[in-house]
CSV table of C-alpha atoms in Angstrom, one decimal:
chain,number,residue,atom,x,y,z
A,1,UNK,CA,1.2,-59.6,-26.5
A,2,UNK,CA,0.4,-56.7,-28.5
A,3,UNK,CA,-3.0,-57.7,-29.4
A,4,UNK,CA,-3.2,-58.0,-25.7
A,5,UNK,CA,-2.5,-54.5,-25.3
A,6,UNK,CA,-5.0,-53.2,-28.2
A,7,UNK,CA,-7.8,-55.1,-26.6
A,8,UNK,CA,-8.1,-52.5,-24.0
A,9,UNK,CA,-10.5,-50.4,-26.2
A,10,UNK,CA,-12.9,-53.2,-26.0
A,11,UNK,CA,-13.5,-53.1,-22.8
A,12,UNK,CA,-14.6,-49.3,-22.3
A,13,UNK,CA,-18.0,-47.8,-23.4
A,14,UNK,CA,-17.4,-44.7,-26.1
A,15,UNK,CA,-18.4,-41.8,-24.4
A,16,UNK,CA,-21.5,-40.1,-26.7
A,17,UNK,CA,-21.0,-36.2,-26.2
A,18,UNK,CA,-17.3,-36.1,-27.0
A,19,UNK,CA,-17.5,-35.8,-31.2
A,20,UNK,CA,-14.5,-33.8,-32.5
A,21,UNK,CA,-13.1,-33.6,-36.0
A,22,UNK,CA,-9.1,-33.6,-36.7
A,23,UNK,CA,-6.5,-34.5,-38.3
A,24,UNK,CA,-3.3,-36.6,-36.8
A,25,UNK,CA,-0.8,-34.2,-36.9
A,26,UNK,CA,3.2,-35.3,-36.9
A,27,UNK,CA,5.0,-34.2,-33.7
A,28,UNK,CA,8.2,-34.6,-35.8
A,29,UNK,CA,7.6,-32.2,-38.3
A,30,UNK,CA,10.6,-29.9,-39.5
A,31,UNK,CA,12.0,-26.9,-37.7
A,32,UNK,CA,12.8,-25.0,-40.7
A,33,UNK,CA,10.3,-22.2,-39.8
A,34,UNK,CA,11.7,-22.0,-36.1
A,35,UNK,CA,15.8,-21.7,-37.5
A,36,UNK,CA,17.0,-17.9,-37.4
A,37,UNK,CA,13.5,-16.9,-35.8
A,38,UNK,CA,14.0,-13.8,-33.3
A,39,UNK,CA,10.2,-13.1,-33.1
A,40,UNK,CA,7.1,-15.6,-31.9
A,41,UNK,CA,5.5,-17.1,-34.6
A,42,UNK,CA,1.8,-17.2,-34.6
A,43,UNK,CA,0.6,-20.6,-34.5
A,44,UNK,CA,-2.5,-21.7,-35.3
A,45,UNK,CA,-4.8,-23.7,-31.9
A,46,UNK,CA,-5.1,-27.4,-32.8
A,47,UNK,CA,-8.6,-29.4,-31.8
A,48,UNK,CA,-8.0,-31.4,-28.8
A,49,UNK,CA,-6.0,-34.7,-29.5
A,50,UNK,CA,-3.5,-37.6,-27.8
A,51,UNK,CA,-0.1,-37.9,-28.3
A,52,UNK,CA,0.6,-39.2,-32.1
A,53,UNK,CA,2.6,-41.9,-31.5
A,54,UNK,CA,-0.6,-43.4,-29.9
A,55,UNK,CA,-2.5,-44.2,-33.3
A,56,UNK,CA,-5.4,-43.6,-32.0
A,57,UNK,CA,-8.7,-42.8,-34.4
A,58,UNK,CA,-11.3,-40.2,-33.6
A,59,UNK,CA,-13.0,-42.9,-31.9
A,60,UNK,CA,-10.2,-44.2,-29.7
A,61,UNK,CA,-9.7,-41.0,-28.5
A,62,UNK,CA,-13.2,-41.0,-27.4
A,63,UNK,CA,-13.4,-44.4,-25.9
A,64,UNK,CA,-10.0,-43.4,-24.1
A,65,UNK,CA,-11.8,-40.4,-22.2
A,66,UNK,CA,-14.2,-42.7,-20.8
A,67,UNK,CA,-14.1,-41.6,-16.8
A,68,UNK,CA,-15.9,-44.4,-15.3
A,69,UNK,CA,-13.7,-47.5,-17.6
A,70,UNK,CA,-10.7,-45.1,-17.5
A,71,UNK,CA,-8.8,-47.7,-19.8
A,72,UNK,CA,-5.2,-48.0,-20.0
A,73,UNK,CA,-4.1,-46.9,-23.3
A,74,UNK,CA,-0.7,-47.8,-25.1
A,75,UNK,CA,0.3,-47.4,-28.3
A,76,UNK,CA,-0.8,-49.5,-31.2
A,77,UNK,CA,2.9,-49.5,-32.8
A,78,UNK,CA,5.4,-49.5,-30.1
A,79,UNK,CA,8.3,-48.9,-32.7
A,80,UNK,CA,7.2,-45.4,-32.7
A,81,UNK,CA,8.9,-44.4,-29.8
A,82,UNK,CA,12.5,-44.3,-29.9
A,83,UNK,CA,14.0,-47.4,-28.6
A,84,UNK,CA,10.2,-49.1,-28.2
A,85,UNK,CA,10.2,-46.6,-24.8
A,86,UNK,CA,7.4,-47.9,-23.2
A,87,UNK,CA,4.3,-45.5,-22.4
A,88,UNK,CA,0.5,-45.9,-20.7
A,89,UNK,CA,-1.7,-43.3,-19.6
A,90,UNK,CA,-5.4,-43.4,-18.2
A,91,UNK,CA,-7.5,-40.4,-18.0
A,92,UNK,CA,-9.3,-38.9,-14.4
A,93,UNK,CA,-12.3,-40.3,-13.1
A,94,UNK,CA,-14.3,-37.0,-13.8
A,95,UNK,CA,-12.4,-33.8,-12.8
A,96,UNK,CA,-12.3,-32.7,-16.5
A,97,UNK,CA,-13.7,-33.6,-20.0
A,98,UNK,CA,-10.6,-34.7,-21.5
A,99,UNK,CA,-6.9,-36.1,-20.2
A,100,UNK,CA,-5.0,-32.7,-20.2
A,101,UNK,CA,-2.0,-34.9,-19.9
A,102,UNK,CA,0.3,-34.6,-23.3
A,103,UNK,CA,3.6,-36.2,-24.0
A,104,UNK,CA,6.3,-36.0,-27.3
A,105,UNK,CA,8.9,-37.6,-28.4
A,106,UNK,CA,11.6,-37.0,-31.2
A,107,UNK,CA,14.9,-38.0,-32.5
A,108,UNK,CA,16.8,-36.9,-35.3
A,109,UNK,CA,20.2,-35.1,-36.1
A,110,UNK,CA,21.7,-31.9,-35.0
A,111,UNK,CA,22.9,-30.5,-37.9
A,112,UNK,CA,26.1,-28.2,-36.5
A,113,UNK,CA,26.4,-25.1,-38.8
A,114,UNK,CA,30.5,-24.6,-38.7
A,115,UNK,CA,31.3,-28.3,-38.7
A,116,UNK,CA,30.4,-30.9,-41.0
A,117,UNK,CA,29.1,-33.0,-38.8
A,118,UNK,CA,25.5,-34.6,-37.3
A,119,UNK,CA,24.9,-35.3,-33.9
A,120,UNK,CA,21.9,-37.8,-33.1
A,121,UNK,CA,19.6,-36.2,-30.6
A,122,UNK,CA,16.3,-38.2,-29.2
A,123,UNK,CA,14.1,-36.0,-26.9
A,124,UNK,CA,11.0,-37.0,-25.0
A,125,UNK,CA,8.6,-34.6,-23.0
A,126,UNK,CA,5.6,-34.6,-20.9
A,127,UNK,CA,2.9,-31.9,-19.9
A,128,UNK,CA,0.3,-31.8,-17.4
A,129,UNK,CA,-2.6,-29.5,-18.3
A,130,UNK,CA,-4.9,-27.6,-16.0
A,131,UNK,CA,-7.5,-25.6,-16.4
A,132,UNK,CA,-8.3,-26.6,-20.0
A,133,UNK,CA,-5.9,-28.5,-22.0
A,134,UNK,CA,-4.7,-26.1,-24.6
A,135,UNK,CA,-1.8,-25.2,-23.2
A,136,UNK,CA,-0.2,-28.7,-23.0
A,137,UNK,CA,-1.6,-29.6,-26.4
A,138,UNK,CA,0.6,-26.1,-27.4
A,139,UNK,CA,3.6,-27.3,-25.6
A,140,UNK,CA,3.4,-30.7,-27.1
A,141,UNK,CA,3.4,-29.5,-30.6
A,142,UNK,CA,6.1,-26.4,-30.6
A,143,UNK,CA,8.8,-26.7,-27.3
A,144,UNK,CA,10.9,-29.6,-29.2
A,145,UNK,CA,11.2,-27.2,-32.1
A,146,UNK,CA,11.8,-24.3,-30.1
A,147,UNK,CA,14.7,-26.7,-28.2
A,148,UNK,CA,16.0,-27.4,-31.4
A,149,UNK,CA,16.8,-23.8,-32.7
A,150,UNK,CA,18.1,-22.8,-29.5
A,151,UNK,CA,20.6,-26.0,-29.6
A,152,UNK,CA,21.7,-25.0,-33.2
A,153,UNK,CA,23.0,-21.7,-32.2
A,154,UNK,CA,25.5,-23.1,-30.0
A,155,UNK,CA,28.9,-23.6,-32.3
A,156,UNK,CA,29.7,-27.0,-33.3
A,157,UNK,CA,33.1,-26.6,-32.2
A,158,UNK,CA,32.4,-25.8,-28.8
A,159,UNK,CA,29.2,-28.2,-28.6
A,160,UNK,CA,31.3,-31.1,-29.2
A,161,UNK,CA,34.9,-29.8,-27.2
A,162,UNK,CA,35.9,-32.1,-24.4
A,163,UNK,CA,38.6,-29.4,-23.2
A,164,UNK,CA,38.2,-28.9,-19.6
A,165,UNK,CA,40.1,-25.4,-19.9
A,166,UNK,CA,36.9,-23.7,-21.9
A,167,UNK,CA,35.1,-20.7,-19.9
A,168,UNK,CA,31.9,-22.7,-20.8
A,169,UNK,CA,31.6,-25.9,-21.1
A,170,UNK,CA,29.2,-27.4,-23.8
A,171,UNK,CA,26.8,-28.8,-21.1
A,172,UNK,CA,26.3,-25.5,-20.0
A,173,UNK,CA,25.3,-24.2,-23.1
A,174,UNK,CA,23.2,-26.9,-23.9
A,175,UNK,CA,21.5,-25.9,-20.6
A,176,UNK,CA,21.1,-22.5,-21.1
A,177,UNK,CA,19.6,-23.7,-24.3
A,178,UNK,CA,16.7,-25.4,-23.1
A,179,UNK,CA,16.0,-23.0,-20.2
A,180,UNK,CA,15.8,-20.1,-23.5
A,181,UNK,CA,13.5,-22.5,-25.0
A,182,UNK,CA,11.3,-22.7,-22.2
A,183,UNK,CA,11.3,-19.1,-21.7
A,184,UNK,CA,10.2,-18.4,-25.4
A,185,UNK,CA,7.4,-21.5,-25.4
A,186,UNK,CA,6.1,-19.5,-22.4
A,187,UNK,CA,5.9,-16.6,-24.1
A,188,UNK,CA,4.5,-17.9,-27.0
A,189,UNK,CA,1.7,-19.6,-25.1
A,190,UNK,CA,1.3,-15.8,-23.9
A,191,UNK,CA,0.8,-14.7,-27.6
A,192,UNK,CA,-1.6,-16.5,-28.1
A,193,UNK,CA,-3.5,-15.0,-25.4
A,194,UNK,CA,-4.8,-18.6,-23.8
A,195,UNK,CA,-7.5,-16.8,-21.6
A,196,UNK,CA,-8.8,-18.2,-18.0
A,197,UNK,CA,-5.4,-19.2,-16.3
A,198,UNK,CA,-5.0,-22.4,-18.4
A,199,UNK,CA,-1.2,-23.7,-17.6
A,200,UNK,CA,0.7,-26.9,-17.6
A,201,UNK,CA,3.7,-28.1,-15.7
A,202,UNK,CA,6.9,-29.7,-18.1
A,203,UNK,CA,9.6,-32.3,-17.6
A,204,UNK,CA,11.9,-32.6,-20.6
A,205,UNK,CA,14.9,-35.7,-20.9
A,206,UNK,CA,16.9,-35.0,-24.0
A,207,UNK,CA,19.8,-37.4,-25.0
A,208,UNK,CA,22.5,-35.5,-27.0
A,209,UNK,CA,26.1,-36.2,-27.7
A,210,UNK,CA,27.0,-39.0,-24.5
A,211,UNK,CA,24.4,-37.4,-21.9
A,212,UNK,CA,21.3,-37.1,-20.5
A,213,UNK,CA,19.8,-33.5,-19.5
A,214,UNK,CA,16.7,-33.4,-16.8
A,215,UNK,CA,14.6,-30.5,-17.5
A,216,UNK,CA,11.8,-30.0,-15.1
A,217,UNK,CA,9.3,-27.2,-14.4
A,218,UNK,CA,6.0,-27.6,-11.8
A,219,UNK,CA,5.4,-31.4,-10.5
A,220,UNK,CA,6.1,-34.2,-13.2
A,221,UNK,CA,8.8,-36.1,-12.2
A,222,UNK,CA,11.6,-38.0,-13.6
A,223,UNK,CA,13.1,-41.1,-11.9
A,224,UNK,CA,16.5,-42.5,-13.1
A,225,UNK,CA,16.5,-46.5,-12.0
A,226,UNK,CA,19.9,-47.6,-12.2
A,227,UNK,CA,20.5,-51.1,-11.0
A,228,UNK,CA,19.2,-51.1,-7.3
A,229,UNK,CA,19.1,-47.8,-6.7
A,230,UNK,CA,16.6,-44.7,-7.6
A,231,UNK,CA,16.6,-41.1,-7.4
A,232,UNK,CA,14.6,-38.2,-8.5
A,233,UNK,CA,16.3,-36.2,-11.6
A,234,UNK,CA,14.2,-33.1,-11.2
A,235,UNK,CA,12.1,-31.8,-8.1
A,236,UNK,CA,8.4,-30.9,-8.0
A,237,UNK,CA,8.0,-26.9,-8.0
A,238,UNK,CA,5.1,-26.1,-5.6
A,239,UNK,CA,4.3,-23.1,-3.5
A,240,UNK,CA,5.6,-25.1,-0.3
A,241,UNK,CA,9.0,-26.2,-1.7
A,242,UNK,CA,9.9,-22.6,-3.4
A,243,UNK,CA,7.9,-20.9,-0.4
A,244,UNK,CA,11.5,-18.9,-0.3
A,245,UNK,CA,11.6,-17.3,-3.7
A,246,UNK,CA,7.5,-16.5,-3.6
A,247,UNK,CA,7.8,-14.8,-0.6
A,248,UNK,CA,11.4,-13.2,-1.4
A,249,UNK,CA,9.4,-11.7,-4.4
A,250,UNK,CA,6.3,-10.5,-2.5
A,251,UNK,CA,8.6,-8.8,-0.2
A,252,UNK,CA,10.8,-6.6,-2.2
A,253,UNK,CA,7.5,-6.3,-4.2
A,254,UNK,CA,4.8,-5.7,-1.8
A,255,UNK,CA,2.8,-2.8,-2.9
A,256,UNK,CA,3.4,-3.4,-6.8
A,257,UNK,CA,1.9,-7.2,-6.9
A,258,UNK,CA,0.5,-7.6,-3.4
A,259,UNK,CA,-1.8,-4.9,-3.4
A,260,UNK,CA,-2.1,-4.8,0.3
A,261,UNK,CA,-3.8,-7.9,0.1
A,262,UNK,CA,-1.5,-10.9,1.3
A,263,UNK,CA,1.8,-10.8,3.1
A,264,UNK,CA,4.9,-12.0,2.3
A,265,UNK,CA,5.7,-12.8,5.9
A,266,UNK,CA,5.6,-16.5,7.3
A,267,UNK,CA,4.1,-17.6,10.9
A,268,UNK,CA,4.7,-20.6,13.0
A,269,UNK,CA,0.7,-20.6,12.9
A,270,UNK,CA,-1.8,-18.6,11.1
A,271,UNK,CA,-2.6,-15.8,13.8
A,272,UNK,CA,-5.9,-14.8,15.4
A,273,UNK,CA,-7.5,-11.2,15.6
A,274,UNK,CA,-7.8,-12.2,19.2
A,275,UNK,CA,-3.7,-12.2,19.3
A,276,UNK,CA,-3.1,-8.5,18.4
A,277,UNK,CA,-0.6,-6.6,20.0
A,278,UNK,CA,1.0,-10.2,21.6
A,279,UNK,CA,4.2,-11.8,20.6
A,280,UNK,CA,4.2,-14.2,17.7
A,281,UNK,CA,6.8,-16.5,15.6
A,282,UNK,CA,7.8,-15.3,12.2
A,283,UNK,CA,10.3,-15.1,9.7
A,284,UNK,CA,10.7,-13.1,6.5
A,285,UNK,CA,12.1,-14.8,3.7
A,286,UNK,CA,15.4,-16.3,3.4
A,287,UNK,CA,15.3,-16.4,7.0
A,288,UNK,CA,16.4,-20.2,8.0
A,289,UNK,CA,15.6,-19.4,12.0
A,290,UNK,CA,12.5,-18.1,13.5
A,291,UNK,CA,12.0,-14.5,15.0
A,292,UNK,CA,9.2,-12.9,17.3
A,293,UNK,CA,7.6,-10.1,16.4
A,294,UNK,CA,4.5,-8.1,18.0
A,295,UNK,CA,1.1,-9.0,16.1
A,296,UNK,CA,-0.5,-5.9,14.2
A,297,UNK,CA,-3.1,-5.3,11.5
A,298,UNK,CA,-1.1,-5.8,8.4
A,299,UNK,CA,0.0,-9.2,9.5
A,300,UNK,CA,-3.6,-10.4,9.8
A,301,UNK,CA,-3.9,-10.4,6.1
A,302,UNK,CA,-3.7,-13.4,3.7
A,303,UNK,CA,-1.0,-15.1,3.7
A,304,UNK,CA,1.1,-15.5,0.5
A,305,UNK,CA,2.0,-19.0,0.6
A,306,UNK,CA,-0.4,-21.3,2.4
A,307,UNK,CA,-0.9,-25.1,3.6
A,308,UNK,CA,2.1,-27.9,3.1
A,309,UNK,CA,3.4,-30.2,0.3
A,310,UNK,CA,0.3,-30.7,-2.1
A,311,UNK,CA,-1.7,-28.7,-0.4
A,312,UNK,CA,0.1,-25.4,-0.5
A,313,UNK,CA,-1.1,-22.9,-2.7
A,314,UNK,CA,0.0,-19.5,-4.1
A,315,UNK,CA,-2.5,-16.6,-3.3
A,316,UNK,CA,-5.1,-19.5,-2.3
A,317,UNK,CA,-5.0,-20.3,-5.5
A,318,UNK,CA,-2.7,-22.5,-7.4
A,319,UNK,CA,-0.3,-25.3,-6.3
A,320,UNK,CA,2.2,-25.2,-8.9
A,321,UNK,CA,4.9,-22.8,-8.9
A,322,UNK,CA,6.5,-23.9,-12.5
A,323,UNK,CA,5.4,-24.6,-16.0
A,324,UNK,CA,4.0,-22.6,-18.8
A,325,UNK,CA,0.7,-20.3,-19.2
A,326,UNK,CA,-1.3,-19.0,-16.3
A,327,UNK,CA,-1.0,-15.7,-17.7
A,328,UNK,CA,-4.3,-15.0,-16.9
A,329,UNK,CA,-4.2,-16.1,-13.5
A,330,UNK,CA,-6.3,-14.0,-10.6
A,331,UNK,CA,-6.3,-14.8,-6.7
A,332,UNK,CA,-9.8,-15.9,-5.7
A,333,UNK,CA,-11.8,-12.9,-5.2
A,334,UNK,CA,-8.9,-10.5,-5.4
A,335,UNK,CA,-8.4,-9.7,-9.0
A,336,UNK,CA,-4.7,-9.9,-8.1
A,337,UNK,CA,-2.2,-11.5,-10.9
A,338,UNK,CA,-0.7,-14.2,-9.9
A,339,UNK,CA,1.7,-15.0,-12.9
A,340,UNK,CA,4.1,-13.0,-11.3
A,341,UNK,CA,4.6,-15.2,-9.4
A,342,UNK,CA,4.5,-18.4,-11.2
A,343,UNK,CA,8.1,-19.3,-13.5
A,344,UNK,CA,8.9,-21.3,-16.6
A,345,UNK,CA,12.5,-21.6,-15.5
A,346,UNK,CA,13.2,-25.0,-15.6
A,347,UNK,CA,16.0,-26.6,-13.3
A,348,UNK,CA,18.4,-29.0,-15.0
A,349,UNK,CA,20.5,-32.0,-14.6
A,350,UNK,CA,23.1,-33.8,-16.6
A,351,UNK,CA,24.7,-37.0,-16.3
A,352,UNK,CA,27.5,-38.0,-18.5
A,353,UNK,CA,26.1,-41.7,-19.3
A,354,UNK,CA,29.7,-43.4,-20.0
A,355,UNK,CA,30.1,-43.1,-16.4
A,356,UNK,CA,26.9,-45.5,-15.1
A,357,UNK,CA,27.4,-48.9,-15.5
A,358,UNK,CA,24.4,-49.2,-17.6
A,359,UNK,CA,22.7,-52.4,-18.7
A,360,UNK,CA,19.4,-53.2,-20.5
A,361,UNK,CA,17.1,-52.9,-17.7
A,362,UNK,CA,18.1,-49.4,-16.7
A,363,UNK,CA,15.6,-46.5,-17.0
A,364,UNK,CA,14.3,-43.1,-16.2
A,365,UNK,CA,10.4,-43.2,-15.8
A,366,UNK,CA,8.6,-39.8,-16.3
A,367,UNK,CA,5.7,-39.5,-14.7
A,368,UNK,CA,2.4,-36.1,-14.3
A,369,UNK,CA,1.8,-36.1,-10.7
A,370,UNK,CA,-0.8,-38.2,-11.2
A,371,UNK,CA,1.6,-41.3,-10.6
A,372,UNK,CA,3.8,-39.7,-7.9
A,373,UNK,CA,0.6,-38.6,-5.7
A,374,UNK,CA,0.1,-41.8,-4.9
A,375,UNK,CA,3.4,-43.9,-6.1
A,376,UNK,CA,6.5,-42.9,-4.4
A,377,UNK,CA,9.9,-43.2,-6.0
A,378,UNK,CA,11.0,-46.0,-4.3
A,379,UNK,CA,7.8,-48.3,-5.1
A,380,UNK,CA,7.6,-47.2,-9.1
A,381,UNK,CA,10.9,-48.9,-9.4
A,382,UNK,CA,10.6,-51.8,-7.5
A,383,UNK,CA,7.8,-51.8,-9.6
A,384,UNK,CA,9.3,-51.3,-13.2
A,385,UNK,CA,12.2,-53.9,-11.7
A,386,UNK,CA,9.8,-56.3,-11.0
A,387,UNK,CA,8.3,-56.1,-14.7
A,388,UNK,CA,11.6,-55.7,-16.5
A,389,UNK,CA,13.9,-58.8,-14.8
A,390,UNK,CA,12.0,-61.7,-16.7
A,391,UNK,CA,13.6,-62.6,-20.1
A,392,UNK,CA,10.9,-62.9,-22.1
A,393,UNK,CA,8.4,-61.8,-23.2
A,394,UNK,CA,10.8,-59.4,-25.7
A,395,UNK,CA,11.8,-55.9,-23.7
A,396,UNK,CA,9.9,-53.5,-26.3
A,397,UNK,CA,7.2,-55.5,-24.5
A,398,UNK,CA,8.2,-55.3,-21.1
A,399,UNK,CA,9.0,-51.5,-21.2
A,400,UNK,CA,5.3,-50.9,-22.1
A,401,UNK,CA,3.9,-53.7,-19.6
A,402,UNK,CA,6.3,-51.6,-17.2
A,403,UNK,CA,4.4,-48.0,-18.4
A,404,UNK,CA,1.2,-50.2,-18.1
A,405,UNK,CA,1.6,-51.4,-14.6
A,406,UNK,CA,2.6,-48.2,-13.1
A,407,UNK,CA,-0.3,-46.7,-14.6
A,408,UNK,CA,-2.4,-49.6,-13.1
A,409,UNK,CA,-0.8,-48.7,-9.4
A,410,UNK,CA,-1.7,-45.5,-9.5
A,411,UNK,CA,-5.4,-45.9,-10.8
A,412,UNK,CA,-6.0,-49.1,-8.9
A,413,UNK,CA,-9.9,-50.4,-9.4
A,414,UNK,CA,-12.8,-48.9,-8.8
A,415,UNK,CA,-14.5,-50.4,-5.5
A,416,UNK,CA,-18.0,-49.4,-4.1
A,417,UNK,CA,-17.6,-45.9,-6.3
A,418,UNK,CA,-13.8,-45.3,-4.7
A,419,UNK,CA,-11.0,-46.1,-6.7
A,420,UNK,CA,-8.4,-47.9,-4.6
A,421,UNK,CA,-5.3,-49.1,-4.9
A,422,UNK,CA,-2.5,-51.5,-3.9
A,423,UNK,CA,-1.0,-51.4,0.0
A,424,UNK,CA,2.8,-51.1,-0.4
A,425,UNK,CA,3.0,-53.7,2.0
A,426,UNK,CA,0.7,-56.7,2.7
A,427,UNK,CA,-0.3,-56.4,5.8
A,428,UNK,CA,-3.7,-54.2,4.9
A,429,UNK,CA,-7.2,-56.7,5.4
A,430,UNK,CA,-9.9,-55.4,3.3
A,431,UNK,CA,-11.1,-53.5,0.5
A,432,UNK,CA,-12.5,-50.4,2.7
A,433,UNK,CA,-8.9,-50.2,4.2
A,434,UNK,CA,-7.0,-50.1,0.7
A,435,UNK,CA,-5.2,-46.7,0.1
A,436,UNK,CA,-7.0,-44.3,-2.0
A,437,UNK,CA,-5.7,-44.3,-5.8
A,438,UNK,CA,-4.8,-41.6,-7.8
A,439,UNK,CA,-8.3,-39.9,-9.8
A,440,UNK,CA,-6.3,-37.7,-11.5
A,441,UNK,CA,-4.6,-37.8,-15.3
A,442,UNK,CA,-2.1,-40.5,-15.7
A,443,UNK,CA,1.0,-40.5,-18.0
A,444,UNK,CA,4.1,-42.7,-17.7
A,445,UNK,CA,7.4,-43.0,-20.1
A,446,UNK,CA,10.1,-45.5,-19.3
A,447,UNK,CA,12.7,-44.3,-21.5
A,448,UNK,CA,15.3,-47.2,-21.7
A,449,UNK,CA,19.1,-45.5,-20.9
A,450,UNK,CA,21.4,-48.1,-22.6
A,451,UNK,CA,20.3,-48.1,-26.2
A,452,UNK,CA,21.4,-44.5,-26.8
A,453,UNK,CA,24.6,-44.9,-24.7
A,454,UNK,CA,25.0,-47.9,-27.1
A,455,UNK,CA,24.4,-45.8,-30.6
A,456,UNK,CA,26.6,-42.8,-29.1
A,457,UNK,CA,29.6,-45.0,-28.8
A,458,UNK,CA,29.2,-46.0,-32.2
A,459,UNK,CA,28.7,-42.6,-33.6
A,460,UNK,CA,31.7,-41.3,-31.7
A,461,UNK,CA,33.3,-44.1,-33.1
A,462,UNK,CA,32.6,-44.3,-36.6
A,463,UNK,CA,32.2,-40.3,-37.2
A,464,UNK,CA,33.5,-37.6,-34.2
A,465,UNK,CA,37.0,-39.3,-33.8
A,466,UNK,CA,37.6,-39.4,-37.4
A,467,UNK,CA,36.4,-35.8,-38.7
A,468,UNK,CA,36.1,-33.9,-35.4
A,469,UNK,CA,40.1,-33.0,-35.4
A,470,UNK,CA,39.9,-31.5,-38.9
A,471,UNK,CA,36.3,-30.2,-38.9
A,472,UNK,CA,37.5,-28.1,-36.2
A,473,UNK,CA,40.7,-27.3,-38.0
A,474,UNK,CA,38.6,-25.9,-40.9
A,475,UNK,CA,36.3,-23.5,-38.5
A,476,UNK,CA,40.3,-22.4,-37.0
A,477,UNK,CA,41.1,-21.7,-40.5
A,478,UNK,CA,37.8,-20.3,-41.5
A,479,UNK,CA,38.3,-17.4,-38.4
A,480,UNK,CA,41.7,-16.0,-39.7
């Protein structure tokens, strides 16, 4: 089966104009340079590369960028990902030279400063770049280190505490650490002065102290597949879904940010000049209902937020409202900066995994919008359940097969020059009636949950139960 995975390269044609020289760097480098750091480090810009856990050579990286074949790439060595988590990717159909998605995986022990314990952690992240690969690559190389820096600043006795009477619970401190890390990552991107408006979305899954933390900024998505149910752990941040926040900022700081060229008001439909002086339906930010107003010339300005769903845009330019980068992005034909309306702040959910009746087949799917634009949460969960259901081959291969099948479902196949997918029902007749497939970069991680829960329970049994009381007592003694 593994040889079958490796053979995906043999069916692709290498791109002749993609010659690069780069070294394969580790995504698990030491975090020592980040500890006690209150300043942004100057980091060296890295040449293009794929996630290190794929183990690709230069030639294989070039092959993976074939826009005509769009080979589905999986790790050469499945054990390079924690718990042999499944991963697969394929490049877009030609909108950018390189696959601008990136992913990272890290595991280790979080050394708690004030107690003599090391707390195991596992992190996965995925980044969907736009207007260039640089910000996604930079985030892949540095975000996990920054998160660890913030986690290490949390007092160990507080992080391990289960006392519900504490003013702040440990999960709130972990959430705050991730939020601060995301902000620092965005500041680092700005300090590197990546011009041209490039940026990326970001999503992180952290396993720590028996909990799962799902952090998302952008329109990549994490979906929990637990038994026969599935639910999104993150939500998509688009101009449509965040219209209230974006328009409220424009409303409060209109002169400074909109320069008299955009309106933060929302109209039931785009007003026309011929309607000047007439009564039209509109609403201001934070309104849940609608009201009437007499249409005037200022109301004919371009809308700050236009369109619906995936077609929505801020200032007619960008379709995602959270993530890293985009510091140099200007509204089309205006020169007005869009960055003030974008945010690096992730939304975070945390789950106590002990409260879930987990089995080996329960997973979290992380994927960029190349998957979610054409595959629903329910359909993705059903595809994964079908792949994971058999007893053979071993689960480590089935996880990779599941990720590979999800990418295949989104990518579809090339029919008469058009990428088309499979319908979710069998009533569609004729190849020309098949739904359009994704032409975007597609990256998918399938992360099993049960192995972490087993590892955490074992750690609790052999370490924490015996030492925590003594450690906390030592801390109190030091305080006195």
